[in-house]
mmCIF file of C-alpha atoms in Angstrom:
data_model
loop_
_atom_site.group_PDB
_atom_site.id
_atom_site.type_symbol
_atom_site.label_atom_id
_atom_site.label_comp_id
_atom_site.label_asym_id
_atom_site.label_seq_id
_atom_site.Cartn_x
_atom_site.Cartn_y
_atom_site.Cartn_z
ATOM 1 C CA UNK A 1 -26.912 10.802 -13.486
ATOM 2 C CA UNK A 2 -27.683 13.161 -16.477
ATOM 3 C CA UNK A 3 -24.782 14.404 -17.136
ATOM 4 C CA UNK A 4 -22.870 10.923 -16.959
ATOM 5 C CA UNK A 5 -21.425 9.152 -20.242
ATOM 6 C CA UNK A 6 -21.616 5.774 -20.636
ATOM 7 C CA UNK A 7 -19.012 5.829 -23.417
ATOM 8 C CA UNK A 8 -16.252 7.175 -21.900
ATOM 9 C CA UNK A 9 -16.868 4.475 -18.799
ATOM 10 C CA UNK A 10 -16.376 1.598 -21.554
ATOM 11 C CA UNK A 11 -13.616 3.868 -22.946
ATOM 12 C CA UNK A 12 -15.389 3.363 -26.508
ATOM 13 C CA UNK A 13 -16.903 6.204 -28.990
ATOM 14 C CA UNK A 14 -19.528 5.855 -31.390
ATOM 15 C CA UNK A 15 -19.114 6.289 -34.782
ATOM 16 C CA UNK A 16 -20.725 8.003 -37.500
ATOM 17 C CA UNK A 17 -21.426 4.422 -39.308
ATOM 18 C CA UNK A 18 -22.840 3.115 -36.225
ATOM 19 C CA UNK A 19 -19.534 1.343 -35.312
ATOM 20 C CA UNK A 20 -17.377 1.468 -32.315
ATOM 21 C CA UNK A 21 -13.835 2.921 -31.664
ATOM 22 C CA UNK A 22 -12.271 0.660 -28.668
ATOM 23 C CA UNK A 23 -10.319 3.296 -26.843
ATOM 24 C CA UNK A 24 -8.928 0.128 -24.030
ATOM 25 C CA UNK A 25 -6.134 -1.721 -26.004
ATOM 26 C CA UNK A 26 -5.626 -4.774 -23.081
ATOM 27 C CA UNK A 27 -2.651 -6.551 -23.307
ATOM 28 C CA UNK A 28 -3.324 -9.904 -25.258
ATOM 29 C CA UNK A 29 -1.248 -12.782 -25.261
ATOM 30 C CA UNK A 30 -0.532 -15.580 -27.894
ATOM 31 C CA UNK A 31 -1.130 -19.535 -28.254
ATOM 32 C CA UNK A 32 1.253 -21.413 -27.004
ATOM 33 C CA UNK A 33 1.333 -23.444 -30.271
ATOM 34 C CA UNK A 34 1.097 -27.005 -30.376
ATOM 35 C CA UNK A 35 4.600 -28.096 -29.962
ATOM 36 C CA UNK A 36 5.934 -25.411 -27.674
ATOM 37 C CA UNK A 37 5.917 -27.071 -24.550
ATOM 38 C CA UNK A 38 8.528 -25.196 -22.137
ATOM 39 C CA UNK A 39 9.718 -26.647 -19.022
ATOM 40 C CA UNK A 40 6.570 -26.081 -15.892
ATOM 41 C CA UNK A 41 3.788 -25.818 -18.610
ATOM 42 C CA UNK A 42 0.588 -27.192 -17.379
ATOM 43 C CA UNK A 43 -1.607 -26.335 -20.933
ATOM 44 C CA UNK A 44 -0.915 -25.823 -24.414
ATOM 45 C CA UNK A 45 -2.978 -23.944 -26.467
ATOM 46 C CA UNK A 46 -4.137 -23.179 -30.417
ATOM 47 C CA UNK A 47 -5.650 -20.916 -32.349
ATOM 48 C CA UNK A 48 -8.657 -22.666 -34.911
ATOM 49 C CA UNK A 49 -10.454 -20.429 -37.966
ATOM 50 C CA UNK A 50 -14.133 -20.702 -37.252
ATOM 51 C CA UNK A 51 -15.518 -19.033 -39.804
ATOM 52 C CA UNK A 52 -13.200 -17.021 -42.341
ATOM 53 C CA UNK A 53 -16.170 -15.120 -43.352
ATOM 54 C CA UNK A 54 -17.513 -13.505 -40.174
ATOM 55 C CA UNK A 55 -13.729 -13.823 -38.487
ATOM 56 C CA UNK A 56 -14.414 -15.669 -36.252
ATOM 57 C CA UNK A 57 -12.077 -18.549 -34.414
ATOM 58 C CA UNK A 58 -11.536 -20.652 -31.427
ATOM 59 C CA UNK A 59 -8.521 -20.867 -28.785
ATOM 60 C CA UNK A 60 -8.402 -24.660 -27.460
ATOM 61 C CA UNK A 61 -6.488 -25.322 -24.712
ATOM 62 C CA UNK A 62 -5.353 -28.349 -22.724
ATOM 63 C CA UNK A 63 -3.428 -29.572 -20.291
ATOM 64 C CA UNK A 64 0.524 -31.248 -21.296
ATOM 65 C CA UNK A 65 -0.280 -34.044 -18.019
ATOM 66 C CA UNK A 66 -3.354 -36.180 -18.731
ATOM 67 C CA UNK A 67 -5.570 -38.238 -16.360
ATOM 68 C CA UNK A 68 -5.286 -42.118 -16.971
ATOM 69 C CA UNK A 69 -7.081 -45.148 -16.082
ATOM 70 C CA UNK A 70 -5.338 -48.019 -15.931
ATOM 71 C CA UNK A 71 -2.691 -47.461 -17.736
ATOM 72 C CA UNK A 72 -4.141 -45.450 -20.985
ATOM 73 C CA UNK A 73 -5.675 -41.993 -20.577
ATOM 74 C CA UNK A 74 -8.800 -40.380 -19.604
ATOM 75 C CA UNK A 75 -10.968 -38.641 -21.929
ATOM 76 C CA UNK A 76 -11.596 -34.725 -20.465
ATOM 77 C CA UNK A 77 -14.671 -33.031 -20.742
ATOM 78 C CA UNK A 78 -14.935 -30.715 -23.126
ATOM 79 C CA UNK A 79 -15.675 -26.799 -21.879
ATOM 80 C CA UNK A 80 -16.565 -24.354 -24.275
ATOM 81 C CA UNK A 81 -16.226 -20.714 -23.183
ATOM 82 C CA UNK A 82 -18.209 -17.677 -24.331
ATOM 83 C CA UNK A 83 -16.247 -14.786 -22.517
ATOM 84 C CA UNK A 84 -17.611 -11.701 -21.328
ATOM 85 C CA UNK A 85 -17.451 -8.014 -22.160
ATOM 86 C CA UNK A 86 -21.002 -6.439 -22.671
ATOM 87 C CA UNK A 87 -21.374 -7.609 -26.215
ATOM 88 C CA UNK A 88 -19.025 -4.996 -27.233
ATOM 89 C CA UNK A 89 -15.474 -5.728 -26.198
ATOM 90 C CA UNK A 90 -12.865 -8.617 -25.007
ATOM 91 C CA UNK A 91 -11.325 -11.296 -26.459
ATOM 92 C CA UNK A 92 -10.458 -14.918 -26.001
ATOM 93 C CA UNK A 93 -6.874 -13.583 -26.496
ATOM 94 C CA UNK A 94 -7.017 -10.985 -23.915
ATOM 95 C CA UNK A 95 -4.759 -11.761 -20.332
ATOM 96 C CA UNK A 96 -7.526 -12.512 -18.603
ATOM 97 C CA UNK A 97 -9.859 -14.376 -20.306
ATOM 98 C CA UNK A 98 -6.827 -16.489 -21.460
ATOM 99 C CA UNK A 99 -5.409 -17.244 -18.056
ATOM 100 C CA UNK A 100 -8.545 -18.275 -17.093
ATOM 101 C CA UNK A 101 -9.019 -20.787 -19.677
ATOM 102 C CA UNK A 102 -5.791 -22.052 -18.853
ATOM 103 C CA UNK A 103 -6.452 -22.609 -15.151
ATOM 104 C CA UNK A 104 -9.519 -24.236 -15.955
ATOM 105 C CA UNK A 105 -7.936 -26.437 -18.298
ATOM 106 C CA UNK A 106 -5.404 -27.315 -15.855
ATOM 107 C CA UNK A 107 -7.259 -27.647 -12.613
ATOM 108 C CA UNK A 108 -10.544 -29.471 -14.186
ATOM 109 C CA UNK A 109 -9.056 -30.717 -16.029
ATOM 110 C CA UNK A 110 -10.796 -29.925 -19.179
ATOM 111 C CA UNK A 111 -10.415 -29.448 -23.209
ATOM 112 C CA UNK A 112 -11.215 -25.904 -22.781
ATOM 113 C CA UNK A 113 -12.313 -24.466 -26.154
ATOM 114 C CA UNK A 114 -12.760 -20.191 -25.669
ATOM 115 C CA UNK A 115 -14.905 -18.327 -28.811
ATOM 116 C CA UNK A 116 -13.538 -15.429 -30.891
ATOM 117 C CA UNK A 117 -17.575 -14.077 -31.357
ATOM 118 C CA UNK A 118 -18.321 -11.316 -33.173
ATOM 119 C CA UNK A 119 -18.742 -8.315 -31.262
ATOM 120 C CA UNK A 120 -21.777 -5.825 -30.939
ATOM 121 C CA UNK A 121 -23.007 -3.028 -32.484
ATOM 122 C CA UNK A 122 -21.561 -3.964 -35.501
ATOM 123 C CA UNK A 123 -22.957 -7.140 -35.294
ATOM 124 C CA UNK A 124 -25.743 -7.296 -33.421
ATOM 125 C CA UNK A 125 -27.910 -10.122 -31.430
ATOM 126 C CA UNK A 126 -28.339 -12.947 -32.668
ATOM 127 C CA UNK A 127 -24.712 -13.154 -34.067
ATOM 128 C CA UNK A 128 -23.303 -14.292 -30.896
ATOM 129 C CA UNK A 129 -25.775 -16.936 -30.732
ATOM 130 C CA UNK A 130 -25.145 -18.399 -34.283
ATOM 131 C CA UNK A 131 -21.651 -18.203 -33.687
ATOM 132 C CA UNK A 132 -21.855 -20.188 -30.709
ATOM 133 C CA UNK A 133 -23.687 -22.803 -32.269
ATOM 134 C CA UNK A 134 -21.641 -22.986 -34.753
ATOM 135 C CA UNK A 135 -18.882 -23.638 -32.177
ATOM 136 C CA UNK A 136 -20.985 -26.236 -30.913
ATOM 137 C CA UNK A 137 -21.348 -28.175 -34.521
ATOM 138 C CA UNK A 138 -17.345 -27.466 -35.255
ATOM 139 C CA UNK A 139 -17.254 -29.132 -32.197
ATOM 140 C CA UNK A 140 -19.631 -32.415 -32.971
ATOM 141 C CA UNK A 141 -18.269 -32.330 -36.792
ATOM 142 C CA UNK A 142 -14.850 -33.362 -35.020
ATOM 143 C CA UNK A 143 -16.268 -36.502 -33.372
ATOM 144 C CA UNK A 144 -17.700 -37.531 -36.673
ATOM 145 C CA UNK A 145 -14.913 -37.289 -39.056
ATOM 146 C CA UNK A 146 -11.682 -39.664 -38.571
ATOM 147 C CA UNK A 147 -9.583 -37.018 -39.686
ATOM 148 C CA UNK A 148 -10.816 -34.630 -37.555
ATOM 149 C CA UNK A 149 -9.427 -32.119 -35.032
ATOM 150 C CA UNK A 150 -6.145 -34.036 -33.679
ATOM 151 C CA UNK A 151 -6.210 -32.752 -29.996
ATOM 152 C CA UNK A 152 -10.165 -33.516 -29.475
ATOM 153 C CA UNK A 153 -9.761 -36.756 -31.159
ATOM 154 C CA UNK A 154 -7.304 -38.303 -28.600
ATOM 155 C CA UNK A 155 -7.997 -36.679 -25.617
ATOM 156 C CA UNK A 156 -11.845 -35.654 -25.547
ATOM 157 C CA UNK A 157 -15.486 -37.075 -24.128
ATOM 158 C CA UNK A 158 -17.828 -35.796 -26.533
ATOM 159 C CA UNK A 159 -20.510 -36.888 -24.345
ATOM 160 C CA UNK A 160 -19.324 -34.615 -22.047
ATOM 161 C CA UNK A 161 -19.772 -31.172 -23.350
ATOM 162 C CA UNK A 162 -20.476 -28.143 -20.980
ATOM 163 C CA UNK A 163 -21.440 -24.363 -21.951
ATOM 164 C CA UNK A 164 -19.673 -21.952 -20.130
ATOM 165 C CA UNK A 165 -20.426 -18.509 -20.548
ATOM 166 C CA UNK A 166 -19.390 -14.801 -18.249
ATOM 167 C CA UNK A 167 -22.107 -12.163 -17.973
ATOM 168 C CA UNK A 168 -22.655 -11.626 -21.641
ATOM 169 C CA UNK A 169 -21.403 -14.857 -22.334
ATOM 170 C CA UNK A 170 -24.014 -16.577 -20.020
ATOM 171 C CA UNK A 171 -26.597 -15.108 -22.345
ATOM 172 C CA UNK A 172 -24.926 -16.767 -25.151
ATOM 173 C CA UNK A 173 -24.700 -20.079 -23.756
ATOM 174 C CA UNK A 174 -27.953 -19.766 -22.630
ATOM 175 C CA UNK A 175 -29.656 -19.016 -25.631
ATOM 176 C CA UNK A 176 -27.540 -21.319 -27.832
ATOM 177 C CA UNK A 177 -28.287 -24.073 -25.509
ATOM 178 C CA UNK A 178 -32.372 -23.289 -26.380
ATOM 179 C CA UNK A 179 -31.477 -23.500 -29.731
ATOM 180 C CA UNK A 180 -29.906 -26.853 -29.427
ATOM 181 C CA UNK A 181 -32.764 -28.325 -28.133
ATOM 182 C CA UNK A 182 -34.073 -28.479 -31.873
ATOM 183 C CA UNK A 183 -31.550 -29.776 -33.718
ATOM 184 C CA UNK A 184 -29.611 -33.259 -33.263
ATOM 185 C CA UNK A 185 -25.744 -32.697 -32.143
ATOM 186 C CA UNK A 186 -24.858 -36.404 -31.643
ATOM 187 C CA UNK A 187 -22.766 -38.010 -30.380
ATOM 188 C CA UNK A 188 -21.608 -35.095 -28.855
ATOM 189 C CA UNK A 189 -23.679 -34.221 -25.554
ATOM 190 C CA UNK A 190 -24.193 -31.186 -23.886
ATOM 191 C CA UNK A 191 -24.672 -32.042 -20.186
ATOM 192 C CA UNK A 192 -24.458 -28.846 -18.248
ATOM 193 C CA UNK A 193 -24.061 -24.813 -18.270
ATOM 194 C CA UNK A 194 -22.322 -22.987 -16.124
ATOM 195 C CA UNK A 195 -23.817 -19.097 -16.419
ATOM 196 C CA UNK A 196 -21.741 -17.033 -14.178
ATOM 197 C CA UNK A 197 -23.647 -13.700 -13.666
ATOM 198 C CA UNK A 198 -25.849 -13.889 -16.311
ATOM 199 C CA UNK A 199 -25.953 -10.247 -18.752
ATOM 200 C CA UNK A 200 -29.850 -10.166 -18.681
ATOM 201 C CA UNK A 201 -32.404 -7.372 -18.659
ATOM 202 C CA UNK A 202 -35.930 -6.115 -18.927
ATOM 203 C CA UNK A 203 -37.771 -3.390 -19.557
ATOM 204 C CA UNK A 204 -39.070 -2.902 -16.132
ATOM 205 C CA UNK A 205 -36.374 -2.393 -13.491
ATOM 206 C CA UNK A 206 -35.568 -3.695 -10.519
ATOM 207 C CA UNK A 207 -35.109 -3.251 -7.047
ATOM 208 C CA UNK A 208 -31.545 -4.706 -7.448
ATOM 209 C CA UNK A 209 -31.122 -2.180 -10.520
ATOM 210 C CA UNK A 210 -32.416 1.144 -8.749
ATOM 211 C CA UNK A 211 -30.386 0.457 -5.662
ATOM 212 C CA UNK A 212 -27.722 0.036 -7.445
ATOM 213 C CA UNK A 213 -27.789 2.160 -10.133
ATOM 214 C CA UNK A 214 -24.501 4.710 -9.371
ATOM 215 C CA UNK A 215 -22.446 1.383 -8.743
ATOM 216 C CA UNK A 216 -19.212 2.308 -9.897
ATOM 217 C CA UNK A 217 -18.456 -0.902 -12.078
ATOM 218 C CA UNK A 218 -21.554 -1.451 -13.735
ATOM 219 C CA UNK A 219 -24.096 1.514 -13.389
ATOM 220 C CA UNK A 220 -27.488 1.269 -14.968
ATOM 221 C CA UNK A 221 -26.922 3.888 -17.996
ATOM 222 C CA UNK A 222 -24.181 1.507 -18.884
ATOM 223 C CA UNK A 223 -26.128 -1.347 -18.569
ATOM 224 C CA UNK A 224 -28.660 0.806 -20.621
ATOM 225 C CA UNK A 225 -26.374 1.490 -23.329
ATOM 226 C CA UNK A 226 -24.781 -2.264 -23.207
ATOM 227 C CA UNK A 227 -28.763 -3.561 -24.398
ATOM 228 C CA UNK A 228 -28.721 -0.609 -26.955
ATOM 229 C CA UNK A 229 -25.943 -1.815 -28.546
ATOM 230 C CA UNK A 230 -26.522 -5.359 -28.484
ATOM 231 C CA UNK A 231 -29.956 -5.710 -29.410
ATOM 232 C CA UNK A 232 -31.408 -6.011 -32.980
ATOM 233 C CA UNK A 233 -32.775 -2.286 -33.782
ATOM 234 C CA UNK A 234 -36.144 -1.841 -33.086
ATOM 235 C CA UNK A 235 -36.553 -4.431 -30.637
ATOM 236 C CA UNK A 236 -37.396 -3.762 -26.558
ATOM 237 C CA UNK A 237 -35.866 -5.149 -23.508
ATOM 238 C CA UNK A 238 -38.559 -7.459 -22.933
ATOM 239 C CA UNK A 239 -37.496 -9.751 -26.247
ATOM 240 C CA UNK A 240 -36.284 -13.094 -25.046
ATOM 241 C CA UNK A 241 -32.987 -12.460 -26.227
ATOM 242 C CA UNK A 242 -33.001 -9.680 -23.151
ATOM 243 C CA UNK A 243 -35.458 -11.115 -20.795
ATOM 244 C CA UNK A 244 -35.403 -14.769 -20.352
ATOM 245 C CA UNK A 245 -38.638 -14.734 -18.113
ATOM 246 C CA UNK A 246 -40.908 -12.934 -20.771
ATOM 247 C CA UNK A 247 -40.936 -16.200 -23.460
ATOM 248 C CA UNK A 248 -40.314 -19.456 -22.107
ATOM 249 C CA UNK A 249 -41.616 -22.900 -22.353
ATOM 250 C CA UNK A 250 -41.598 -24.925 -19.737
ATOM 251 C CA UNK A 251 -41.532 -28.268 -21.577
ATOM 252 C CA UNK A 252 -38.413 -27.335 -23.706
ATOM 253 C CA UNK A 253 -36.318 -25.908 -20.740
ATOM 254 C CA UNK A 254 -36.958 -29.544 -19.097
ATOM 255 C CA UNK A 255 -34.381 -30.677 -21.522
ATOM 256 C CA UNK A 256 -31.787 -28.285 -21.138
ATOM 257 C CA UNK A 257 -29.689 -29.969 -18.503
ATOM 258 C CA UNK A 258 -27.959 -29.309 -15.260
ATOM 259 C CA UNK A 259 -27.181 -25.708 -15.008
ATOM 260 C CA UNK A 260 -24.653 -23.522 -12.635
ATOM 261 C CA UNK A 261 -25.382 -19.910 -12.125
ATOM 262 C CA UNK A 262 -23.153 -17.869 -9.755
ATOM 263 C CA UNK A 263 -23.592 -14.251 -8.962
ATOM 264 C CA UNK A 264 -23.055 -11.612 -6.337
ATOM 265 C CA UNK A 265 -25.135 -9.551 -4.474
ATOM 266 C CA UNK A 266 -23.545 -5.913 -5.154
ATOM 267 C CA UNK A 267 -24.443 -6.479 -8.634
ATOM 268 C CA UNK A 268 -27.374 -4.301 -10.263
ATOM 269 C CA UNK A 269 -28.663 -7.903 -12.318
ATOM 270 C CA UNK A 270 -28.915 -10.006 -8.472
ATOM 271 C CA UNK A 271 -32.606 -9.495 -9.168
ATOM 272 C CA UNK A 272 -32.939 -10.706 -11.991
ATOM 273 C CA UNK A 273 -30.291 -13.696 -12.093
ATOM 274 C CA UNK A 274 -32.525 -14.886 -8.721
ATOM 275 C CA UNK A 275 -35.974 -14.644 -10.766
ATOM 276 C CA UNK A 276 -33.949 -16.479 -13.723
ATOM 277 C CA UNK A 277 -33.087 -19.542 -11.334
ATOM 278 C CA UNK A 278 -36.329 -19.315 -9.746
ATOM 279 C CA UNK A 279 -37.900 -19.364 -13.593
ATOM 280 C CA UNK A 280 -35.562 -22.383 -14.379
ATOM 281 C CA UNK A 281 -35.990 -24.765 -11.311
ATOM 282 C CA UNK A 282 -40.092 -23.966 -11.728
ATOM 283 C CA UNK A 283 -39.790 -25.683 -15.160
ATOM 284 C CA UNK A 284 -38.084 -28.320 -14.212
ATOM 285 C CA UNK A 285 -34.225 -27.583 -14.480
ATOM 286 C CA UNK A 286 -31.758 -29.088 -11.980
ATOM 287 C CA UNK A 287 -30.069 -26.044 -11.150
ATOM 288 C CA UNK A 288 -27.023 -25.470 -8.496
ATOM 289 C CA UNK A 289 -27.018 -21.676 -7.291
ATOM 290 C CA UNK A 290 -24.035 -20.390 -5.875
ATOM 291 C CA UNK A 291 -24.873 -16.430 -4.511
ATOM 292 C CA UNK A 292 -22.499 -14.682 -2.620
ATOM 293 C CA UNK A 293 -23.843 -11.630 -0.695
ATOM 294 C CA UNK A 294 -20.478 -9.433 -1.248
ATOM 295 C CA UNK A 295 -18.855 -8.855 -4.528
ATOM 296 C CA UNK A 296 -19.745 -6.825 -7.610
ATOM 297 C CA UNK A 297 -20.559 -7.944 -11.532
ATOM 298 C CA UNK A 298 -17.386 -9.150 -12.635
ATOM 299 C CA UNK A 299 -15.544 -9.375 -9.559
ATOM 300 C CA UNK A 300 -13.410 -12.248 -10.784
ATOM 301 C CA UNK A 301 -12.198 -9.830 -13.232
ATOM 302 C CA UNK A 302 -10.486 -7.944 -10.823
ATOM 303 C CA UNK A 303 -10.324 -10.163 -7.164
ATOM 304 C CA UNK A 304 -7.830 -13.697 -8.356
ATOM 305 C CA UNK A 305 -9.240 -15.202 -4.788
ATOM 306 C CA UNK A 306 -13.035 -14.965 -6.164
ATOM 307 C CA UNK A 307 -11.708 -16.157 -9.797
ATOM 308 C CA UNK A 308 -10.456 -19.265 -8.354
ATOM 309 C CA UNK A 309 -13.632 -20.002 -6.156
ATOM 310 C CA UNK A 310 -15.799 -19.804 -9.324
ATOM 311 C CA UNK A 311 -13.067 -22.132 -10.815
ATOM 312 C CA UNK A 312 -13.524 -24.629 -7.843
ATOM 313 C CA UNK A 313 -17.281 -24.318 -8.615
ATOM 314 C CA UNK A 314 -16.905 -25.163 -11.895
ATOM 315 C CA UNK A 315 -14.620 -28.146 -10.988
ATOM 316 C CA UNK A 316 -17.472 -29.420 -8.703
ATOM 317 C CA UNK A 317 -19.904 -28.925 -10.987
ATOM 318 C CA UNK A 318 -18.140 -30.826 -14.161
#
């Protein structure tokens, strides 16, 4: 594979300041707004400012018909979504990753707030991660003031809160969720993560990796380059940031909660995403594994029969 590029398979180009030209303009669509509910809509949605400095925000979505119980209505859990994209790309705008907020929202049914992180190699690891936490305390600041976010305030269970992350997004939640374990976020309550197929790495490779490496989604020199991007100069694969199963500590990862992690056996990271649940169920962690022999890293990307069977997981699981 010498001669292949990973750039022009993520359709990016580096530039001279170290930052990246996104060739792949996908279609992105609007919030719905808060008052512009059409005739059939299932979920509204609107666009928060996270943090004006970085530029960072939040889409929150829910659904128009509520859940009640006896007679008044149900809180929702709250889901927040770290999207996926290899560090480098996507948005919470983007088709995709919007629709699929929606459904969730809908078919949960869930408060469904998706992060606008800042992207990789222009800022690199552990951005993501502090902007995910800071999510996370947007999120509990909301339960503790009276004036507060209006949409969380009447509709959502703060002591249900779930991280929900895709491939690099799983990393996120992942590693924002170890970082939560040291600071106090009541009352809100983060009872499970959902890591669908987990973007992690090491320095050695795998069988999973070398057998795969020409795979035509996600071949290893992209994978490769992906890391190179994302992680802080200097520093190797087998930083925890990369490799989960190099630093971890047993007692602490007791406390981290229920956990989902779905993946698929034509992608290069099976391997490790196995050893990772393996790792997490030795210290402790109740974890639900859902592996599916057929499909590739990102499948639900591209296949809407395998997006909505990770949705129905999800449902289960919350």
């Amino acid at each position: 594979m010498s001669k292949f590029d990973p750039y022009e398979h993520l359709n990016v180009s580096l530039n001279a300041d170290g930052s990246l030209t996104r060739h792949l303009n996908l279609p992105r669509l609007p919030a719905t707004g808060e008052d512009q509910l059409l005739p059939g809509q299932s979920v509204v949605s609107k666009d928060v400012t996270l943090n004006e400095q970085h530029k960072t925000w939040m889409r929150i979505f829910r659904p128009t018909k509520l859940p009640s119980n006896d007679k008044s209505v149900a809180k929702l859990p709250i889901i927040i979504f770290l999207h996926a994209g290899g560090w480098i790309d996507l948005s919470v705008s983007n088709v995709f990753c919007h629709e699929s907020c929606n459904k969730m929202s809908h078919e949960i049914p869930a408060i469904v707030i998706g992060v606008e992180f800042r992207l990789a190699p222009e800022h690199r690891l552990p951005a993501q991660y502090d902007d995910a936490v800071e999510t996370i305390n947007w999120v509990r600041n909301q339960a503790l003031d009276p004036k507060g976010d209006q949409w969380l305030r009447d509709y959502a269970d703060y002591s249900r809160c779930y991280l929900y992350g895709a491939s690099c997004g799983a990393n996120i939640a992942y590693n924002a969720a170890l970082r939560l374990l040291e600071t106090k976020i009541e009352p809100l309550k983060i009872v499970g993560m959902i890591m669908n197929q987990p973007f992690i790495g090491g320095k050695k490779r795998t069988k999973s990796e070398l057998k795969l490496a020409t795979d035509q989604y996600f071949p290893l020199p992209v994978i490769d380059l992906l890391w190179e991007l994302a992680l802080p100069q200097g520093m190797d694969r087998d930083h925890r940031f990369c490799n989960p199963l190099t630093e971890h500590n047993k007692e602490k990862l007791k406390s981290i909660g229920r956990c989902l992690v779905i993946g698929f056996g034509g992608d290069p990271l099976i391997d490790r995403q196995q050893e990772f649940v393996k790792m997490l169920v030795m210290s402790g962690v109740m974890v639900e594994a859902k592996f599916d022999d057929v499909g590739f890293h990102n499948i639900d990307m591209i296949d809407p029969r395998r997006a909505a069977a990770i949705i129905s997981f999800i449902k289960e699981f919350v």
